[in-house]
CSV table of C-alpha atoms and ligand atoms in Angstrom, one decimal:
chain,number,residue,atom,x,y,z
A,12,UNK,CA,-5.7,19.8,22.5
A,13,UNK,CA,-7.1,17.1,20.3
A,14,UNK,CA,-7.5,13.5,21.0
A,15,UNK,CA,-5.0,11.7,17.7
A,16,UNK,CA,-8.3,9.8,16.6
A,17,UNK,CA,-10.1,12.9,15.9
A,18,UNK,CA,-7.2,14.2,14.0
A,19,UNK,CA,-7.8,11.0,11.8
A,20,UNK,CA,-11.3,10.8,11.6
A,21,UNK,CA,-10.8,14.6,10.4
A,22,UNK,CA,-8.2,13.5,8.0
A,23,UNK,CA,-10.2,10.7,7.0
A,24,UNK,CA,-13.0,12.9,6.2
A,25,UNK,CA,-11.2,15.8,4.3
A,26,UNK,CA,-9.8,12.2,1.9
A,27,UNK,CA,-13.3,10.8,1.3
A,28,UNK,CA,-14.5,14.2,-0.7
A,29,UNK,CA,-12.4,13.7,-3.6
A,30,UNK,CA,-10.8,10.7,-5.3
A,31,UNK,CA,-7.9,12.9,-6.2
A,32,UNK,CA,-6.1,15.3,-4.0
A,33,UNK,CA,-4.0,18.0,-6.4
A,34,UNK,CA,-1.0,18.4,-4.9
A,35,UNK,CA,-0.2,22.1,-6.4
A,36,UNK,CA,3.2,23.7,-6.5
A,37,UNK,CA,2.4,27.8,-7.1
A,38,UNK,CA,5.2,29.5,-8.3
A,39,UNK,CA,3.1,33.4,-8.3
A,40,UNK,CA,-0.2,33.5,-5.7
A,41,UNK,CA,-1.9,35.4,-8.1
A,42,UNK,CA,-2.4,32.5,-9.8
A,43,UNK,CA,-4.1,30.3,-6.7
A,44,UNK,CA,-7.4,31.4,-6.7
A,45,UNK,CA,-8.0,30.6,-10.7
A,46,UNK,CA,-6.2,27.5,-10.5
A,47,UNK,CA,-8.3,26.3,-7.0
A,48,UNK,CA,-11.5,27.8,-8.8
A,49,UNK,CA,-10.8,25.8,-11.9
A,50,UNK,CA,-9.9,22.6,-9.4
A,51,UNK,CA,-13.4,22.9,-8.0
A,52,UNK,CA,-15.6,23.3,-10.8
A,53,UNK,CA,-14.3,20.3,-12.2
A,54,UNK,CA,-15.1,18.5,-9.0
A,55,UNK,CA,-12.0,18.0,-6.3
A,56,UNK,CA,-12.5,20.5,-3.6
A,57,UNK,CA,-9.5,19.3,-1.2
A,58,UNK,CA,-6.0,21.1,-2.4
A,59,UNK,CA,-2.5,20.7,-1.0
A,60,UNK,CA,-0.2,23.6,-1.8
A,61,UNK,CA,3.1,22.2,-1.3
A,62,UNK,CA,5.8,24.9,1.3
A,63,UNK,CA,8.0,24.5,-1.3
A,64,UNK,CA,8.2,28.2,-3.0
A,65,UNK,CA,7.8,31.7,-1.3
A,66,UNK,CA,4.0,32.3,-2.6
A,67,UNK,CA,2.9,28.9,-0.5
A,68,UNK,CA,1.6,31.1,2.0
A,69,UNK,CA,-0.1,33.7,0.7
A,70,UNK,CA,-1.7,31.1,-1.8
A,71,UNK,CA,-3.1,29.9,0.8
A,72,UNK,CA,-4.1,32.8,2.4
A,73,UNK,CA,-6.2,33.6,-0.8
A,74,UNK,CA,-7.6,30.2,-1.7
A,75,UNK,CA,-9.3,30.1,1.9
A,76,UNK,CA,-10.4,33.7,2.0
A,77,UNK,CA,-11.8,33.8,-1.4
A,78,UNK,CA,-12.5,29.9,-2.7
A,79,UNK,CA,-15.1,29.0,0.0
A,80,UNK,CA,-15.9,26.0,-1.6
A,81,UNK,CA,-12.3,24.5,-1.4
A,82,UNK,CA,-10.7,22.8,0.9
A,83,UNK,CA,-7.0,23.6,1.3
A,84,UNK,CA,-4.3,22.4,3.4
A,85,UNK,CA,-0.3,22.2,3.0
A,86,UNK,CA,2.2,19.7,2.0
A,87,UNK,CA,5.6,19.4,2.2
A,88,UNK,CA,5.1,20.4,5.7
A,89,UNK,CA,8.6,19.5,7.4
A,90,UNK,CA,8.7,21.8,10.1
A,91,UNK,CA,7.1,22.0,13.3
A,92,UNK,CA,6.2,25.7,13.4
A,93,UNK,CA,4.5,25.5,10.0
A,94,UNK,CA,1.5,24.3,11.5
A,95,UNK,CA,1.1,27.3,13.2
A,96,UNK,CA,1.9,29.2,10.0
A,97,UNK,CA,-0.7,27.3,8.0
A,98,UNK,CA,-3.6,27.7,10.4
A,99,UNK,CA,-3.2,31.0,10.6
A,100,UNK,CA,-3.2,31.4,7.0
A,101,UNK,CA,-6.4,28.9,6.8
A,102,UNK,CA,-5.1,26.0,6.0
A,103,UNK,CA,-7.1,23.2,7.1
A,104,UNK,CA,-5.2,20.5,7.0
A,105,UNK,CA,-1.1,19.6,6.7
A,106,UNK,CA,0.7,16.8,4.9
A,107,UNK,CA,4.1,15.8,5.3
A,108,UNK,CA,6.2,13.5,3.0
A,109,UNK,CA,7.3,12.1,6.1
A,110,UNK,CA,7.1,11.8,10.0
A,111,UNK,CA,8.9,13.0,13.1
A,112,UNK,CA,8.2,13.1,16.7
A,113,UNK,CA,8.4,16.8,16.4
A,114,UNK,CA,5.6,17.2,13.4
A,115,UNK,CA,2.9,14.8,15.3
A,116,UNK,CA,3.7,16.8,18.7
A,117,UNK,CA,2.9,19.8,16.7
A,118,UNK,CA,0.2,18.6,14.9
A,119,UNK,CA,-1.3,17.4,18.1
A,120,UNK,CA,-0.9,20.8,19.8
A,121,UNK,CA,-2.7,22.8,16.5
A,122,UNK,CA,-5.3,20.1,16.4
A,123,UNK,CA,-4.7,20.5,12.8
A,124,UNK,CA,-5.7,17.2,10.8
A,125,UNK,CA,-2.6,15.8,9.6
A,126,UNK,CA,-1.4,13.5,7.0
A,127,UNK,CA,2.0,12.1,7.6
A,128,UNK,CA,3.8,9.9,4.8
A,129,UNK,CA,5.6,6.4,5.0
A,130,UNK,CA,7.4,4.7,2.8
A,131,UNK,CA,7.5,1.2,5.0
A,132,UNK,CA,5.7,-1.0,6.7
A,133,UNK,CA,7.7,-0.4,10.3
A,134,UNK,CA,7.1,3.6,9.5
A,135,UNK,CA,3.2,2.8,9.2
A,136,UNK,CA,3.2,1.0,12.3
A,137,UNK,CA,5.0,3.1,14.3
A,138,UNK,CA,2.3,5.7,12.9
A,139,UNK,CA,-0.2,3.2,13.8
A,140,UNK,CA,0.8,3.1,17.2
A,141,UNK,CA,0.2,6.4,17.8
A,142,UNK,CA,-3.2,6.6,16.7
A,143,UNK,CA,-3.2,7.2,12.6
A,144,UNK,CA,-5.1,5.5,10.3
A,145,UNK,CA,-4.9,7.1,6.9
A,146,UNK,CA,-1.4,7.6,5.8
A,147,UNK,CA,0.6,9.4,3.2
A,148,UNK,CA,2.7,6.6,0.7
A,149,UNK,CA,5.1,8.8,-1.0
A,150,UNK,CA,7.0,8.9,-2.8
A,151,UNK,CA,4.4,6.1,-4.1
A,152,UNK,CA,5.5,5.2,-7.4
A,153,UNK,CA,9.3,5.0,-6.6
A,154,UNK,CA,8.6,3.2,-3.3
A,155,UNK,CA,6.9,0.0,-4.8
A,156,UNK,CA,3.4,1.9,-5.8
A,157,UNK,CA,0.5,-0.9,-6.7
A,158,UNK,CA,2.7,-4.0,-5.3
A,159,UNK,CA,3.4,-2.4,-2.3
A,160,UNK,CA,0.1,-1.1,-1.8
A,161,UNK,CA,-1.9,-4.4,-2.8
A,162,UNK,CA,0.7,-6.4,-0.1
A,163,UNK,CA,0.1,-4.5,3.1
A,164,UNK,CA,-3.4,-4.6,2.7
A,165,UNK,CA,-3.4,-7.9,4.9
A,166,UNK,CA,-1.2,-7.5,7.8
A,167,UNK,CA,-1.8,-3.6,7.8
A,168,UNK,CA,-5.5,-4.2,8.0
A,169,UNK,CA,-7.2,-0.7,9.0
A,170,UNK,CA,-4.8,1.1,7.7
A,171,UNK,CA,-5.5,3.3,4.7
A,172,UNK,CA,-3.3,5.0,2.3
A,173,UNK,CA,-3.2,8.4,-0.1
A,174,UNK,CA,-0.1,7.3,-2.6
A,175,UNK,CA,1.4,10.4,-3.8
A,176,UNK,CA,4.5,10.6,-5.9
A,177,UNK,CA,4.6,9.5,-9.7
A,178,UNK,CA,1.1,9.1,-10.1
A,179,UNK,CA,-0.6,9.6,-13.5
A,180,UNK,CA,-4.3,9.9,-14.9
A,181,UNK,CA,-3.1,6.7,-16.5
A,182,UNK,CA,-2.1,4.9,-13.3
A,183,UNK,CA,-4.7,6.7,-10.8
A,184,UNK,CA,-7.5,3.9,-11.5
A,185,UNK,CA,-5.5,0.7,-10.2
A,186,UNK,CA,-4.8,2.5,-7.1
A,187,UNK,CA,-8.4,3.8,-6.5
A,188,UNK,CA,-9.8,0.5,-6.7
A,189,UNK,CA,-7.5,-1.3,-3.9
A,190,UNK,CA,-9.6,-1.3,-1.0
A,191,UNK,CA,-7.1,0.3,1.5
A,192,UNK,CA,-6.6,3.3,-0.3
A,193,UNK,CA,-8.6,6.6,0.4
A,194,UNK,CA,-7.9,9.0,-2.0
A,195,UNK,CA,-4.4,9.3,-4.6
A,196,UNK,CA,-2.4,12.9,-4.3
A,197,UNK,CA,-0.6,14.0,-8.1
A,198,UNK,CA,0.3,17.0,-9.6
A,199,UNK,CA,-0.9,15.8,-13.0
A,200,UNK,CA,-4.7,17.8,-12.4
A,201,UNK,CA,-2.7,21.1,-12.7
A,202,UNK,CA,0.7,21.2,-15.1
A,203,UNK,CA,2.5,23.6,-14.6
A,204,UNK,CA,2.6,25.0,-17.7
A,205,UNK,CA,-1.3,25.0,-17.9
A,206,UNK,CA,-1.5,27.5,-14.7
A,207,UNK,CA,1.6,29.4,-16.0
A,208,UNK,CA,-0.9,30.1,-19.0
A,209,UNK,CA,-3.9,30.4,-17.0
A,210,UNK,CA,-5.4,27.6,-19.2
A,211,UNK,CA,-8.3,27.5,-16.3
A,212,UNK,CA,-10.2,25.1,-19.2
A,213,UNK,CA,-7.6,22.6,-19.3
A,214,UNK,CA,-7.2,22.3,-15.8
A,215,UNK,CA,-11.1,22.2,-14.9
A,216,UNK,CA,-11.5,19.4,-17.8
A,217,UNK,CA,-8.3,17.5,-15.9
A,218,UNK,CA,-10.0,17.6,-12.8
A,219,UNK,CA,-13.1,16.8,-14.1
A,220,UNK,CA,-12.0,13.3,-15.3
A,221,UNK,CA,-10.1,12.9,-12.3
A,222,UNK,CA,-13.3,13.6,-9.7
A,223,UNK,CA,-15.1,11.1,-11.8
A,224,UNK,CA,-12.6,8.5,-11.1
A,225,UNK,CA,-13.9,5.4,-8.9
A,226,UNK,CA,-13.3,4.3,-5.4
A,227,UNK,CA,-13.4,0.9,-3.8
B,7,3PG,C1,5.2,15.9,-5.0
B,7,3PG,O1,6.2,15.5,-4.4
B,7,3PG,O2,5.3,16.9,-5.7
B,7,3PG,C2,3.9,15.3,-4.9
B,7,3PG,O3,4.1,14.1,-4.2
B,7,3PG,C3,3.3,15.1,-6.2
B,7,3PG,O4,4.1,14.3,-7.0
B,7,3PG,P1,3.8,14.2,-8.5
B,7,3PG,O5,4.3,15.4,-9.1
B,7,3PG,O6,4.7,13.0,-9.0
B,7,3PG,O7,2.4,13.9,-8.8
């Protein structure tokens, strides 16, 4: 069992490789390992395949048997046993849009870096509390996105942030250059209709302009 700060620091280190985490919804796996090939050549290595569809799984199965290069995890993790599920497919890390009791227990037990969300300041702190420093805020545009960002900054110094949730290419920028955020989480690197296409080129250029993006 793993100490919660190493979880963190883990976290921590899986947000500082990319400015931009795509947060990728696959609909067919066949379709994963173009679309995480295309993610890394244009430069973000760190994926999160959403447990939202039936190919989640086997997704990412395939990206972390056959992408080497990437770094994959899952989101919408909302159940305890999927951590178990998702390190045994070779996920490497899990994200959830929220927190329970039950998820950090589990996350604890897997030793799995995790990335819970919040949407308020008394969620971050309780998250605080027990030991995390880099935190989800989802759903980040809805939930007050730059304003709420910019306002914590003081009294929840040391805690940093991945928004996710309404983000754009557009709107990226202003949230990379606050200093208490990590890394941003979208969908917008990979649209849907680009990987139902396999328009690989789109997608690389998307990513490209997205890893070039700046951090504080
Ligand atoms: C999601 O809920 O799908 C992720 O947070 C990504 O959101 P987005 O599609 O608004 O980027």
């Amino acid at each position: 069992m793993e100490r919660q700060g190493d979880m963190t620091d883990a976290m921590a280190a899986i947000a500082a490789r990319a400015p931009v985490i795509p947060v990728l919804t696959i609909d067919e796996h066949e379709t994963a390992v173009p679309l995480a090939r295309a993610l890394v050549r244009g430069g973000l290595p760190v994926l999160e395949i959403t447990l939202r569809t039936e190919a989640a799984l086997e997704a990412i199965r395939a990206v972390a048997a056959e992408v080497p290069e990437a770094v994959v995890g899952a989101g919408t993790v909302l159940d305890p046993r999927q951590f178990e599920q998702v390190r045994r497919a070779g996920g490497r890390f899990a994200v959830s849009p929220g927190y329970t009791d039950a998820l950090a227990g589990a996350a604890r037990s897997s030793g799995m870096p995790f990335l819970p969300g919040v949407q308020t300041v008394s969620e971050a702190m309780v998250l605080r509390e027990l030991g995390f420093g880099i935190l989800k805020f989802f759903p980040a545009d809805a939930a007050g996105g730059l304003t709420w960002i910019k306002a914590v900054g003081a009294p929840l110094a040391g805690l940093r942030f991945c928004p996710t949730g309404g983000i754009t290419a557009e709107t990226a920028p202003a949230y990379l250059a606050l200093p208490n955020v990590a890394c941003v989480g979208g969908s917008w690197v990979a649209p849907r209709v680009a990987v139902a296409t396999g328009d690989w080129q789109s997608i690389e250029r998307l990513a490209a302009k997205a890893a070039a993006l700046k951090r504080r």
